[in-house]
Coordinates of C-alpha atoms and ligand atoms in Angstrom, one line a residue:
M214 CA -1.1 -133.7 380.6
R215 CA -1.7 -130.8 378.2
F216 CA -0.6 -128.4 380.9
L217 CA 2.6 -130.3 381.5
S218 CA 3.5 -130.3 377.8
I219 CA 3.2 -126.6 377.8
A220 CA 4.9 -125.9 381.1
P221 CA 8.4 -126.7 380.2
S222 CA 8.6 -124.5 377.2
F223 CA 7.2 -121.6 379.2
L224 CA 9.7 -122.2 381.9
W225 CA 12.6 -122.3 379.5
V226 CA 11.5 -119.1 377.8
S227 CA 11.1 -117.2 381.0
L228 CA 14.4 -118.5 382.4
S229 CA 16.4 -117.7 379.3
A230 CA 14.8 -114.2 379.2
A231 CA 15.7 -113.6 382.8
K232 CA 19.1 -111.9 383.0
V233 CA 21.1 -112.6 386.2
V234 CA 22.9 -109.7 387.6
Q235 CA 25.7 -110.7 389.9
Y236 CA 27.5 -108.6 392.5
T237 CA 30.0 -109.6 395.2
F238 CA 30.2 -107.4 398.3
E239 CA 33.2 -107.9 400.5
L240 CA 32.5 -106.3 403.9
T241 CA 35.5 -105.0 405.8
S242 CA 36.3 -102.7 408.6
G243 CA 38.4 -99.6 407.8
T244 CA 38.8 -95.9 408.3
V245 CA 37.4 -93.1 406.1
A246 CA 37.4 -89.3 406.2
P247 CA 34.6 -88.2 403.8
D248 CA 34.2 -84.8 405.5
G249 CA 37.9 -84.5 406.4
V250 CA 37.7 -86.1 409.8
E251 CA 38.9 -89.7 410.1
R252 CA 36.8 -92.3 411.8
K253 CA 36.2 -96.1 411.9
A254 CA 33.8 -97.3 409.2
I255 CA 32.4 -100.4 407.5
L256 CA 33.4 -100.6 403.8
I257 CA 31.8 -102.5 400.9
N258 CA 34.5 -103.4 398.4
G259 CA 36.6 -100.7 400.0
Q260 CA 34.1 -97.9 399.8
T261 CA 31.1 -96.4 401.5
P262 CA 28.4 -96.0 400.4
G263 CA 28.9 -99.3 398.6
P264 CA 28.5 -99.8 394.9
T265 CA 25.1 -99.0 393.3
V266 CA 23.3 -102.1 392.2
Y267 CA 21.9 -101.7 388.8
A268 CA 19.3 -104.1 387.3
D269 CA 16.5 -104.2 384.8
Q270 CA 13.0 -104.9 386.1
G271 CA 12.5 -108.7 386.0
D272 CA 16.2 -109.5 386.4
E273 CA 17.4 -112.1 388.9
V274 CA 19.9 -110.3 391.2
S275 CA 22.4 -112.4 393.1
V276 CA 24.6 -110.7 395.7
T277 CA 27.4 -112.7 397.3
I278 CA 28.1 -111.2 400.7
V279 CA 31.6 -112.0 402.0
N280 CA 31.8 -111.0 405.6
N281 CA 35.4 -110.1 406.3
M282 CA 34.6 -107.9 409.3
D283 CA 35.0 -109.0 412.9
I284 CA 31.3 -108.6 413.6
Q285 CA 28.1 -110.3 412.4
S286 CA 25.8 -108.6 409.9
T287 CA 23.2 -109.2 407.2
I288 CA 22.2 -106.9 404.4
H289 CA 18.5 -105.9 403.7
M290 CA 18.1 -105.4 400.0
K291 CA 15.0 -105.6 398.0
G292 CA 14.7 -109.1 399.3
S293 CA 12.9 -112.2 398.7
I294 CA 11.0 -113.3 401.8
W295 CA 13.9 -115.6 402.9
S296 CA 16.9 -113.3 402.3
D297 CA 15.3 -110.1 403.3
G298 CA 18.2 -109.4 405.6
V299 CA 16.6 -108.9 409.0
P300 CA 18.5 -111.1 411.5
G301 CA 16.2 -113.1 413.7
V302 CA 13.2 -112.3 411.5
T303 CA 13.9 -113.5 408.0
Q304 CA 17.5 -114.9 408.0
R305 CA 20.4 -115.9 410.2
Q306 CA 23.3 -113.5 410.9
I307 CA 26.3 -113.9 408.8
D308 CA 29.3 -114.5 411.1
P309 CA 32.8 -113.1 410.5
G310 CA 34.5 -115.1 407.9
V311 CA 31.3 -116.4 406.4
T312 CA 29.8 -115.9 402.9
F313 CA 26.1 -115.6 402.2
I314 CA 24.3 -115.4 398.8
A315 CA 21.2 -113.2 398.7
N316 CA 19.1 -113.9 395.6
W317 CA 16.1 -111.8 394.7
T318 CA 14.0 -110.8 391.7
A319 CA 13.9 -107.2 390.7
N320 CA 10.1 -107.2 390.5
E321 CA 9.7 -103.5 391.1
H322 CA 11.5 -100.6 389.4
G323 CA 12.9 -97.3 390.6
I324 CA 15.2 -96.2 393.4
Y325 CA 15.8 -98.5 396.4
W326 CA 18.7 -99.0 398.8
Y327 CA 20.4 -101.7 400.8
H328 CA 21.8 -101.6 404.3
S329 CA 22.7 -103.7 407.3
H330 CA 19.8 -104.5 409.7
S331 CA 22.1 -105.4 412.6
R332 CA 22.3 -103.1 415.5
A333 CA 22.9 -99.6 414.2
I334 CA 25.9 -100.4 412.0
Y335 CA 24.5 -99.2 408.7
G336 CA 25.3 -95.8 410.0
D337 CA 29.0 -96.9 410.0
G338 CA 28.8 -97.4 406.3
L339 CA 27.2 -100.7 405.5
R340 CA 24.8 -99.2 402.9
G341 CA 24.3 -98.4 399.3
T342 CA 21.8 -97.7 396.5
I343 CA 19.9 -99.8 394.0
Y344 CA 18.4 -98.6 390.8
I345 CA 16.1 -100.8 388.8
R346 CA 15.3 -99.7 385.3
P347 CA 11.6 -100.3 384.3
S348 CA 10.4 -102.8 381.8
E349 CA 9.3 -101.2 378.5
E350 CA 5.7 -101.6 379.6
E351 CA 6.3 -99.9 382.9
L352 CA 8.3 -97.2 381.2
D353 CA 5.3 -96.4 379.0
N354 CA 3.1 -96.3 382.2
G355 CA 5.1 -93.4 383.6
P356 CA 3.5 -90.0 384.0
F357 CA 5.9 -88.4 381.5
K358 CA 3.1 -87.3 379.2
V359 CA 1.4 -85.5 382.1
I360 CA 4.6 -83.5 382.6
A361 CA 5.2 -82.9 378.8
Q362 CA 1.6 -81.6 378.4
A363 CA 1.9 -79.3 381.4
L364 CA 4.9 -77.7 379.7
Q365 CA 2.8 -76.8 376.6
P366 CA 1.7 -73.1 376.5
D367 CA -2.0 -74.0 375.9
A368 CA -3.8 -76.6 377.9
S369 CA -5.4 -78.3 374.9
G370 CA -3.7 -81.5 375.7
S371 CA -2.9 -82.2 372.0
V372 CA 0.0 -84.4 371.4
G373 CA 2.3 -82.7 369.0
P374 CA 5.9 -83.6 368.0
D375 CA 7.3 -81.4 370.8
V376 CA 5.5 -83.4 373.4
D377 CA 6.7 -86.6 371.9
T378 CA 10.3 -85.3 371.9
E379 CA 9.9 -84.3 375.5
I380 CA 8.5 -87.6 376.5
K381 CA 11.3 -89.5 374.8
A382 CA 13.9 -87.3 376.5
M383 CA 12.2 -87.8 379.9
K384 CA 12.1 -91.6 379.4
D385 CA 15.7 -91.6 378.5
A386 CA 16.5 -89.6 381.6
H387 CA 14.5 -92.0 383.7
N388 CA 16.3 -95.0 382.3
S389 CA 19.7 -93.5 383.0
A390 CA 18.8 -91.8 386.2
T391 CA 21.4 -90.1 388.3
V392 CA 21.4 -91.7 391.8
V393 CA 21.9 -89.2 394.6
S394 CA 22.2 -90.6 398.1
L395 CA 22.0 -88.3 401.1
H396 CA 22.9 -89.0 404.6
D397 CA 23.7 -87.6 408.0
W398 CA 27.2 -88.4 409.2
S399 CA 28.8 -88.4 412.6
H400 CA 32.4 -88.6 413.8
W401 CA 31.7 -91.4 416.3
D402 CA 30.8 -95.0 415.3
S403 CA 27.5 -96.5 416.1
E404 CA 28.5 -98.7 419.1
T405 CA 30.2 -95.7 420.7
G406 CA 27.0 -93.8 420.2
L407 CA 24.8 -96.5 421.7
K408 CA 27.1 -96.9 424.6
L409 CA 27.1 -93.1 425.3
W410 CA 23.3 -93.0 425.0
N411 CA 23.0 -95.8 427.6
E412 CA 25.5 -94.2 429.9
T413 CA 24.1 -90.7 429.8
N414 CA 20.5 -91.2 428.8
I415 CA 21.1 -88.4 426.3
E416 CA 20.2 -89.1 422.6
L417 CA 23.1 -87.8 420.5
L418 CA 20.9 -85.6 418.4
C419 CA 23.8 -83.7 416.8
I420 CA 25.5 -84.8 413.6
D421 CA 28.7 -83.6 412.1
S422 CA 28.0 -83.3 408.4
I423 CA 25.6 -84.1 405.6
L424 CA 27.1 -86.2 402.8
I425 CA 25.9 -86.4 399.3
N426 CA 26.9 -89.5 397.4
G427 CA 29.4 -90.0 400.3
K428 CA 31.0 -86.6 400.0
G429 CA 30.7 -83.4 402.0
R430 CA 32.3 -81.0 404.4
V431 CA 31.9 -80.0 408.0
V432 CA 30.2 -76.6 407.7
C433 CA 30.3 -74.2 410.7
P434 CA 28.5 -71.1 409.8
P435 CA 28.8 -67.9 411.8
I436 CA 26.9 -68.4 415.1
E437 CA 24.4 -65.6 414.2
T438 CA 23.2 -67.9 411.4
F439 CA 21.2 -69.7 414.1
T440 CA 19.6 -66.7 415.6
P441 CA 16.4 -66.8 413.4
Y442 CA 15.8 -70.4 414.6
I443 CA 15.8 -69.6 418.3
I444 CA 12.4 -70.5 419.9
P445 CA 12.1 -69.2 423.4
G446 CA 11.2 -71.9 425.9
L447 CA 11.9 -74.6 423.3
I448 CA 15.4 -74.0 421.7
P449 CA 16.8 -70.8 423.3
E450 CA 20.3 -71.5 422.3
Y451 CA 22.3 -73.3 419.6
T452 CA 25.9 -74.7 419.7
A453 CA 28.4 -74.0 417.0
K454 CA 27.3 -77.2 415.3
G455 CA 23.7 -75.8 415.2
C456 CA 22.5 -78.1 417.9
G457 CA 20.2 -77.6 420.8
L458 CA 22.1 -78.0 424.1
P459 CA 22.4 -81.5 425.5
N460 CA 20.8 -80.1 428.7
N461 CA 17.7 -78.9 426.8
T462 CA 14.9 -80.6 428.8
V463 CA 12.4 -80.3 426.0
I464 CA 14.6 -82.3 423.6
Q465 CA 16.1 -84.5 426.4
P466 CA 13.2 -84.8 428.8
F467 CA 14.2 -87.7 431.0
P468 CA 15.2 -86.8 434.6
N469 CA 18.0 -89.5 434.6
S470 CA 19.8 -87.6 431.8
K471 CA 23.5 -86.8 432.5
P472 CA 24.3 -84.1 429.8
D473 CA 27.6 -83.3 431.5
L474 CA 28.9 -86.7 430.8
V475 CA 28.5 -86.3 427.0
P476 CA 31.9 -85.5 425.4
K477 CA 32.0 -81.8 424.3
D478 CA 32.9 -82.8 420.7
I479 CA 29.6 -84.3 420.1
F480 CA 27.3 -81.3 420.6
F481 CA 29.7 -78.3 420.7
T482 CA 32.9 -78.5 418.7
C483 CA 32.8 -77.5 415.1
K484 CA 35.8 -77.1 412.8
N485 CA 35.3 -76.3 409.1
T486 CA 36.8 -78.6 406.6
T487 CA 37.4 -78.2 402.8
T488 CA 37.0 -81.7 401.5
P489 CA 35.8 -82.1 397.9
L490 CA 32.1 -81.8 397.3
E491 CA 30.1 -84.1 395.1
V492 CA 29.7 -82.8 391.5
I493 CA 26.6 -84.0 389.8
S494 CA 27.4 -83.6 386.2
V495 CA 24.6 -83.1 383.7
D496 CA 24.5 -82.8 380.0
A497 CA 22.2 -80.0 378.7
K498 CA 21.9 -81.7 375.3
K499 CA 19.8 -84.4 377.0
K500 CA 17.3 -81.7 378.1
W501 CA 16.4 -83.6 381.3
V502 CA 18.1 -85.3 384.2
S503 CA 16.2 -87.7 386.4
L504 CA 17.5 -87.5 390.0
A505 CA 16.9 -90.6 392.0
L506 CA 17.1 -89.2 395.5
V507 CA 17.4 -91.4 398.5
N508 CA 18.0 -90.6 402.2
I509 CA 20.2 -93.4 403.4
G510 CA 20.7 -91.7 406.7
T511 CA 20.1 -92.7 410.3
L512 CA 18.6 -89.7 412.0
W513 CA 17.4 -86.5 410.2
D514 CA 14.8 -85.7 407.6
L515 CA 16.7 -83.9 404.8
K516 CA 15.4 -81.3 402.4
V517 CA 16.8 -80.9 398.9
S518 CA 16.7 -78.0 396.5
I519 CA 18.8 -76.9 393.5
D520 CA 19.5 -73.3 392.8
S521 CA 17.5 -71.9 389.8
H522 CA 16.0 -75.3 389.0
K523 CA 12.6 -76.7 389.8
M524 CA 11.8 -80.4 390.1
W525 CA 9.0 -82.5 388.7
V526 CA 8.7 -85.1 391.4
Y527 CA 7.1 -88.1 389.8
A528 CA 7.9 -91.2 391.9
A529 CA 8.0 -91.9 395.6
D530 CA 9.6 -95.1 397.0
G531 CA 9.8 -96.6 393.5
Q532 CA 6.2 -96.0 392.6
Y533 CA 5.0 -93.5 390.0
H534 CA 2.9 -90.7 391.5
E535 CA 1.1 -87.8 390.0
P536 CA 3.8 -85.3 389.3
Q537 CA 4.3 -82.3 391.6
F538 CA 6.3 -79.3 390.3
V539 CA 8.3 -78.1 393.3
D540 CA 11.4 -76.3 394.5
V541 CA 12.0 -78.3 397.6
V542 CA 11.5 -81.9 398.6
N543 CA 11.7 -83.3 402.2
I544 CA 13.1 -86.8 402.4
P545 CA 13.0 -88.7 405.7
P546 CA 15.5 -91.6 406.3
G547 CA 14.6 -94.6 404.2
E548 CA 12.4 -92.7 401.7
R549 CA 13.1 -92.1 398.0
Y550 CA 11.9 -89.6 395.5
Q551 CA 12.6 -89.4 391.8
A552 CA 12.5 -86.0 390.1
L553 CA 12.9 -84.8 386.6
V554 CA 14.9 -81.5 386.2
A555 CA 14.8 -79.5 383.0
L556 CA 18.4 -78.6 382.0
D557 CA 17.3 -75.2 380.6
Q558 CA 19.4 -72.8 382.6
P559 CA 22.6 -71.0 381.4
A560 CA 25.6 -73.4 381.5
G561 CA 27.3 -73.2 384.8
D562 CA 27.5 -74.6 388.3
Y563 CA 24.5 -74.5 390.7
Q564 CA 24.4 -75.3 394.3
F565 CA 22.6 -78.5 395.3
R566 CA 21.5 -77.8 398.8
V567 CA 20.5 -80.3 401.5
A568 CA 19.4 -79.2 405.0
A569 CA 18.2 -81.0 408.0
N570 CA 14.5 -80.4 408.6
V571 CA 14.3 -80.9 412.3
L572 CA 14.0 -79.1 415.6
P573 CA 17.1 -80.2 417.4
Q574 CA 19.7 -79.3 414.8
K575 CA 20.2 -76.7 412.0
I576 CA 22.7 -78.0 409.5
A577 CA 23.2 -78.0 405.8
G578 CA 25.3 -79.7 403.2
F579 CA 26.1 -78.9 399.6
A580 CA 27.0 -80.5 396.3
V581 CA 27.3 -78.9 392.8
L582 CA 25.0 -79.5 389.9
S583 CA 27.4 -78.8 387.0
Y584 CA 26.5 -78.4 383.3
A585 CA 30.1 -79.1 382.3
P586 CA 30.2 -82.8 381.5
N587 CA 33.1 -84.9 382.7
D588 CA 34.2 -82.2 385.1
S589 CA 35.2 -83.9 388.3
S590 CA 36.9 -80.9 389.9
S591 CA 35.9 -79.8 393.3
K592 CA 34.3 -76.4 393.5
V593 CA 31.6 -74.3 394.9
V594 CA 30.9 -71.6 392.4
P595 CA 27.3 -70.6 392.7
H596 CA 25.8 -69.2 389.6
A597 CA 25.8 -65.4 389.5
T598 CA 22.1 -65.0 390.3
P599 CA 21.1 -68.2 392.1
K600 CA 17.6 -68.6 393.2
L601 CA 17.6 -70.1 396.7
G602 CA 14.6 -72.1 397.7
L603 CA 15.9 -73.5 400.9
G604 CA 17.3 -71.8 404.0
Y605 CA 20.2 -73.0 406.1
G606 CA 17.9 -74.4 408.8
G607 CA 15.8 -76.4 406.4
E608 CA 13.0 -73.9 405.9
T609 CA 11.4 -73.6 402.5
L610 CA 11.7 -69.9 401.7
P611 CA 8.7 -67.6 400.9
G612 CA 7.6 -67.9 397.2
F613 CA 9.0 -71.4 396.8
K614 CA 7.0 -74.6 396.7
E615 CA 7.6 -77.7 398.7
L616 CA 6.5 -81.2 397.8
N617 CA 3.3 -82.0 399.7
E618 CA 3.5 -85.6 400.7
T619 CA 0.0 -85.6 402.1
T620 CA -1.5 -85.0 398.6
L621 CA 0.7 -87.6 396.8
A622 CA -1.4 -89.9 394.7
A623 CA -0.3 -93.0 392.9
Y624 CA -0.1 -92.9 389.2
P625 CA -1.9 -94.0 387.0
S626 CA -5.1 -92.9 388.8
T627 CA -6.7 -96.3 388.1
L628 CA -4.6 -97.5 391.0
K629 CA -6.7 -97.3 394.1
P630 CA -6.6 -98.8 397.6
P631 CA -8.9 -101.6 398.6
Q632 CA -12.0 -99.8 399.9
E633 CA -12.5 -102.0 402.9
A634 CA -10.3 -103.7 405.4
D635 CA -10.4 -107.1 407.2
V636 CA -7.9 -106.5 410.0
T637 CA -7.2 -103.3 412.1
L638 CA -3.9 -103.1 413.9
T639 CA -3.8 -100.2 416.3
M640 CA -0.2 -99.2 417.2
I641 CA 0.8 -96.8 419.9
V642 CA 4.2 -95.3 419.3
Q643 CA 6.1 -93.9 422.2
R644 CA 9.3 -93.4 424.0
L645 CA 9.1 -95.7 427.1
T646 CA 12.3 -94.8 428.8
S647 CA 15.3 -92.6 428.0
V648 CA 16.8 -95.5 426.0
T649 CA 13.6 -97.4 424.9
W650 CA 11.2 -96.7 422.1
S651 CA 8.2 -98.8 421.1
M652 CA 6.1 -99.2 418.0
N653 CA 3.2 -101.0 419.6
K654 CA 3.2 -100.6 423.4
D655 CA 6.3 -102.8 424.0
P656 CA 9.8 -102.6 422.6
F657 CA 11.1 -105.1 420.0
L658 CA 14.3 -106.1 421.6
P659 CA 17.7 -106.3 419.8
F660 CA 18.5 -109.7 421.3
M661 CA 16.0 -111.2 418.9
E662 CA 18.7 -110.7 416.2
L663 CA 20.4 -113.7 417.6
E664 CA 17.5 -116.0 417.5
E665 CA 16.5 -118.5 414.8
P666 CA 14.6 -116.5 412.2
L667 CA 10.8 -116.3 412.9
I668 CA 10.1 -117.2 409.3
F669 CA 11.8 -120.6 409.8
D670 CA 10.1 -121.2 413.1
P671 CA 6.8 -119.2 413.3
D672 CA 5.6 -121.2 416.3
S673 CA 8.3 -119.6 418.4
A674 CA 6.3 -116.4 418.1
K675 CA 4.0 -117.9 420.7
N676 CA 6.7 -117.2 423.3
I677 CA 7.0 -113.6 422.3
D678 CA 4.9 -110.6 423.5
P679 CA 2.0 -110.6 421.0
N680 CA 2.2 -106.8 420.6
I681 CA 5.4 -107.1 418.7
V682 CA 4.5 -110.0 416.5
P683 CA 1.0 -109.3 415.1
S684 CA -0.4 -112.1 413.0
Y685 CA -3.1 -112.3 410.3
P686 CA -4.2 -114.7 407.5
L687 CA -2.8 -114.3 404.0
G688 CA -5.1 -112.2 401.8
S689 CA -6.3 -110.0 404.6
V690 CA -6.6 -106.3 403.8
V691 CA -4.8 -104.8 406.8
D692 CA -5.2 -101.3 408.3
A693 CA -2.3 -100.2 410.5
V694 CA -3.3 -97.2 412.6
I695 CA 0.0 -95.6 413.8
I696 CA -0.7 -93.4 416.8
T697 CA 2.0 -91.1 418.0
L698 CA 1.6 -89.8 421.6
P699 CA 2.6 -86.2 422.6
G700 CA 6.4 -85.8 422.8
N701 CA 7.1 -87.7 419.7
P702 CA 9.1 -86.4 416.8
A703 CA 8.2 -87.4 413.3
H704 CA 8.9 -91.1 412.7
P705 CA 9.9 -92.3 409.2
M706 CA 8.2 -95.7 409.4
H707 CA 9.2 -98.3 406.8
K708 CA 7.5 -101.6 406.1
H709 CA 9.2 -104.3 404.2
G710 CA 7.2 -106.4 401.7
V711 CA 4.3 -105.1 399.7
K712 CA 3.8 -101.3 399.4
S713 CA 1.0 -99.7 401.4
W714 CA -1.6 -97.0 400.8
I715 CA -1.5 -94.0 403.0
I716 CA -5.3 -93.6 403.4
G717 CA -5.8 -91.3 406.4
R718 CA -4.1 -88.9 408.8
G719 CA -5.4 -86.8 411.6
S720 CA -4.7 -85.0 414.9
G721 CA -6.1 -85.8 418.3
N722 CA -7.1 -89.1 419.8
W723 CA -7.9 -92.2 417.7
T724 CA -11.2 -93.3 419.3
W725 CA -12.5 -95.8 416.7
N726 CA -12.4 -99.5 416.3
S727 CA -11.9 -99.4 412.6
V728 CA -11.3 -97.1 409.6
A729 CA -14.9 -97.6 408.5
E730 CA -16.1 -96.3 411.9
A731 CA -13.7 -93.4 411.8
Q732 CA -14.7 -92.5 408.2
Q733 CA -18.3 -92.3 409.3
A734 CA -17.4 -89.7 412.0
H735 CA -14.7 -87.8 410.1
P736 CA -14.7 -88.5 406.3
E737 CA -12.4 -85.4 405.9
F738 CA -9.5 -87.4 407.5
F739 CA -9.5 -90.0 404.7
N740 CA -8.8 -90.3 401.0
L741 CA -9.5 -93.7 399.5
D742 CA -9.7 -92.3 396.0
K743 CA -6.3 -90.7 395.6
A744 CA -3.7 -92.0 398.0
A745 CA 0.1 -92.5 398.0
L746 CA 1.3 -96.0 397.5
R747 CA 4.7 -96.5 399.1
D748 CA 6.9 -98.2 401.7
G749 CA 7.8 -95.2 403.8
F750 CA 5.3 -93.4 406.0
R751 CA 6.2 -90.3 407.9
T752 CA 4.1 -89.8 411.0
P753 CA 3.6 -86.2 411.9
D754 CA 5.4 -84.4 414.7
S755 CA 3.4 -84.8 417.9
I756 CA 4.6 -82.1 420.2
T757 CA 1.6 -81.4 422.4
E758 CA -1.1 -83.6 421.1
P759 CA -1.4 -87.1 419.6
N760 CA -1.5 -87.7 415.9
W761 CA -2.4 -90.7 413.8
L762 CA -1.7 -92.1 410.4
V763 CA -3.4 -95.0 408.7
I764 CA -1.8 -97.3 406.1
R765 CA -3.7 -100.1 404.2
Y766 CA -2.0 -103.0 402.6
Q767 CA -2.7 -106.6 401.4
P768 CA 0.1 -109.1 401.6
V769 CA 0.3 -111.4 398.6
E770 CA 2.7 -114.1 399.9
Q771 CA 3.4 -115.8 403.2
A772 CA 6.1 -113.9 404.9
V773 CA 7.4 -112.4 408.1
T774 CA 7.6 -108.7 407.4
F775 CA 9.6 -106.2 409.4
F776 CA 8.0 -102.9 410.2
H777 CA 10.1 -100.3 411.9
C778 CA 11.1 -96.7 412.3
H779 CA 14.1 -95.7 410.2
I780 CA 15.7 -93.5 412.8
N781 CA 18.5 -95.8 413.9
I782 CA 18.3 -95.2 417.6
H783 CA 14.6 -95.6 417.6
L784 CA 14.9 -99.0 415.8
V785 CA 17.7 -100.2 418.2
G786 CA 15.6 -98.8 421.1
G787 CA 12.8 -101.2 420.1
M788 CA 10.6 -99.3 417.6
A789 CA 9.8 -102.3 415.4
L790 CA 7.4 -105.1 414.8
A791 CA 7.6 -108.5 413.0
L792 CA 4.3 -109.0 411.1
L793 CA 3.4 -112.7 410.7
E794 CA 1.6 -112.7 407.3
G795 CA -0.2 -116.0 406.5
M796 CA 2.2 -117.9 408.9
D797 CA -0.8 -119.8 410.4
K798 CA -0.3 -122.1 407.4
P799 CA 2.7 -124.4 406.8
L800 CA 6.0 -122.7 406.1
P801 CA 6.4 -120.9 402.8
N802 CA 8.5 -122.5 400.1
I803 CA 11.9 -121.5 401.3
P804 CA 14.8 -122.8 399.2
Q805 CA 16.9 -125.4 401.1
Y806 CA 20.0 -123.2 400.8
Y807 CA 18.5 -120.6 403.1
L808 CA 17.1 -123.2 405.6
D809 CA 20.5 -124.9 405.7
F810 CA 22.6 -121.8 405.7
D811 CA 25.2 -122.2 408.5
K812 CA 26.3 -118.9 409.8
H813 CA 29.4 -120.6 411.3
A814 CA 30.6 -122.2 408.0
K815 CA 33.7 -120.4 406.8
H816 CA 34.0 -119.1 403.3
T817 CA 33.4 -121.9 400.8
Q818 CA 34.8 -122.3 397.3
I819 CA 32.3 -119.9 395.9
Q820 CA 34.1 -117.1 397.7
A821 CA 37.4 -118.0 396.1
A822 CA 35.8 -117.8 392.7
E823 CA 33.9 -114.6 393.3
K824 CA 36.0 -112.6 395.7
N825 CA 37.1 -109.3 394.1
A826 CA 35.1 -110.0 391.0
S827 CA 33.7 -106.9 389.5
P828 CA 29.9 -106.8 389.1
S829 CA 29.1 -108.6 385.9
E830 CA 25.9 -109.4 384.0
S831 CA 25.8 -112.9 382.5
A832 CA 23.5 -115.3 380.9
A833 CA 21.3 -117.1 383.4
S834 CA 22.7 -120.5 382.3
S835 CA 26.2 -119.8 383.3
I836 CA 25.6 -118.8 387.0
P837 CA 26.0 -121.4 389.7
I838 CA 23.2 -120.3 391.9
P839 CA 21.5 -122.9 394.0
W840 CA 17.9 -121.9 393.4
L841 CA 18.4 -121.3 389.7
Q842 CA 20.0 -124.7 389.3
T843 CA 16.9 -126.1 391.1
A844 CA 14.6 -124.2 388.6
F845 CA 16.6 -125.5 385.7
A846 CA 16.4 -129.0 387.0
L847 CA 12.7 -128.7 387.5
A848 CA 12.2 -127.4 384.0
L849 CA 14.4 -130.2 382.6
S850 CA 12.5 -132.9 384.6
L851 CA 9.2 -131.5 383.4
A852 CA 10.5 -131.5 379.8
L853 CA 11.6 -135.1 380.1
W854 CA 8.3 -136.0 381.8
A855 CA 6.2 -134.4 379.1
Ligands
CU198 CU1 11.3 -93.1 415.0

């Protein structure tokens, strides 16, 4: 009984300390013209990208999703296992006219994002960013001292007042980070794109613009801009949009392709626009700005550089990493980097450059980093002597340094991957047909979105191709060997749930039964001492030979975890798996609200109360949230019992 007498006070303390952050997202269909060309879009509270969700680490976040569109959707956020937002895997679809409440705890800190996981519609606008400020303890754990000491003229490592001042300024910058979202943008909506893909067997690998925080322009440079990027036999010609031709049989290799049926606008027609560019205002008095960079796009890797400014990249996918001091950082779809930038240049405006880093298209987008605070004017006035680190076609220019993702190491260095694994999943990634991609031999088919979520009914996985629903006991240390066969572009893989260590990568065939066996043969392919710890894993381009990448992770709670490529057409084409983690045991403790959620029930009273409410932060006790009420009831009953 001693435990019981303590438990209630503990519960009360932790609950009263937990702040609840509440948002309401009303999803609607509409039209937008962010780059000057109007098209259909999905809006969140009237805008896309949607509002940035801000929270402090440890907060309870509650997002009321009001679906006023005429299609179903969900939203994947930073979810709990039961409102993770993957239809058919972790939750039911939200029908038109229905409200769903997604509750989750902001356990981790840093830059994240949210998006629809239905069909390909996040590309239509159902997406936004999340920034979670670290707890004081986690703020102290950041690698700011490493950066401050590297700035000192001598390498004595002594901590003087200047170092402390720098650390304080960097911590302040981290806590008030400037979120910068990047994404590719097309003038056609996702269902039109999928229909055309299926009718023509041509992947629409040609976007219209690159948007930065939702703003940008259509940029049509002189055609000779593309001349340096011509590769005879591979890309002999570019269109005005900087795209390889739709009849290029290297890029579109399937004999059933019908390039002549693709509307000309999609690959060829380019008309400059002059819409306002994003202005990222910085205040030099603060000495540093922390840019929380996230690619919320659907297709292209995007490289970022800022004229005359280098970046200390110190976090990847929300995890601190040993800082790298670079000019350029490549960000695949779904991935995030956080970079500190010293505001030590003459006051002025500097180009913030973003360029696609891919073979099939050369395209760039621009924003302005402006030292003039509160200046929201639209302008492109490069500084008189800008230093350009990034070419139009996404190449890092000679003399400039690019972030090396293969040497990223989690910080602090005491963080190390488990040294041995229990389970090895060998996945073969390939394009099966002109319209089908697979992550593990067979495609994960979109119709599964309509099924009862696997997490509610794990036994139903017995009726599914085992290749797409791997299963292992809770507590297993799992190695996923991702093998890409020749003909594959780079795939920005993303695994929901716990972060993973990237412990190995190599070229050629994977011929081993386990990492331990492979390590014996080729220790040089592995690093279990310093490894990246993240939730995005970019497989290398595999043009003529296979490549492989190994991630290692250990799930800590029963869950069904989605693992997929973040290129939207690959995902819709089937490049995904549902990992059954510990689901051999009875169901995890899923709150009744989620088990009972009726996707057909029209908006309830909660919508009337919360619709159009601006995001508010309130004391936990005032929020009518089903699970929180349950927790309070539990605490109360324990208190009475004791
Ligand atoms: Cu892919």
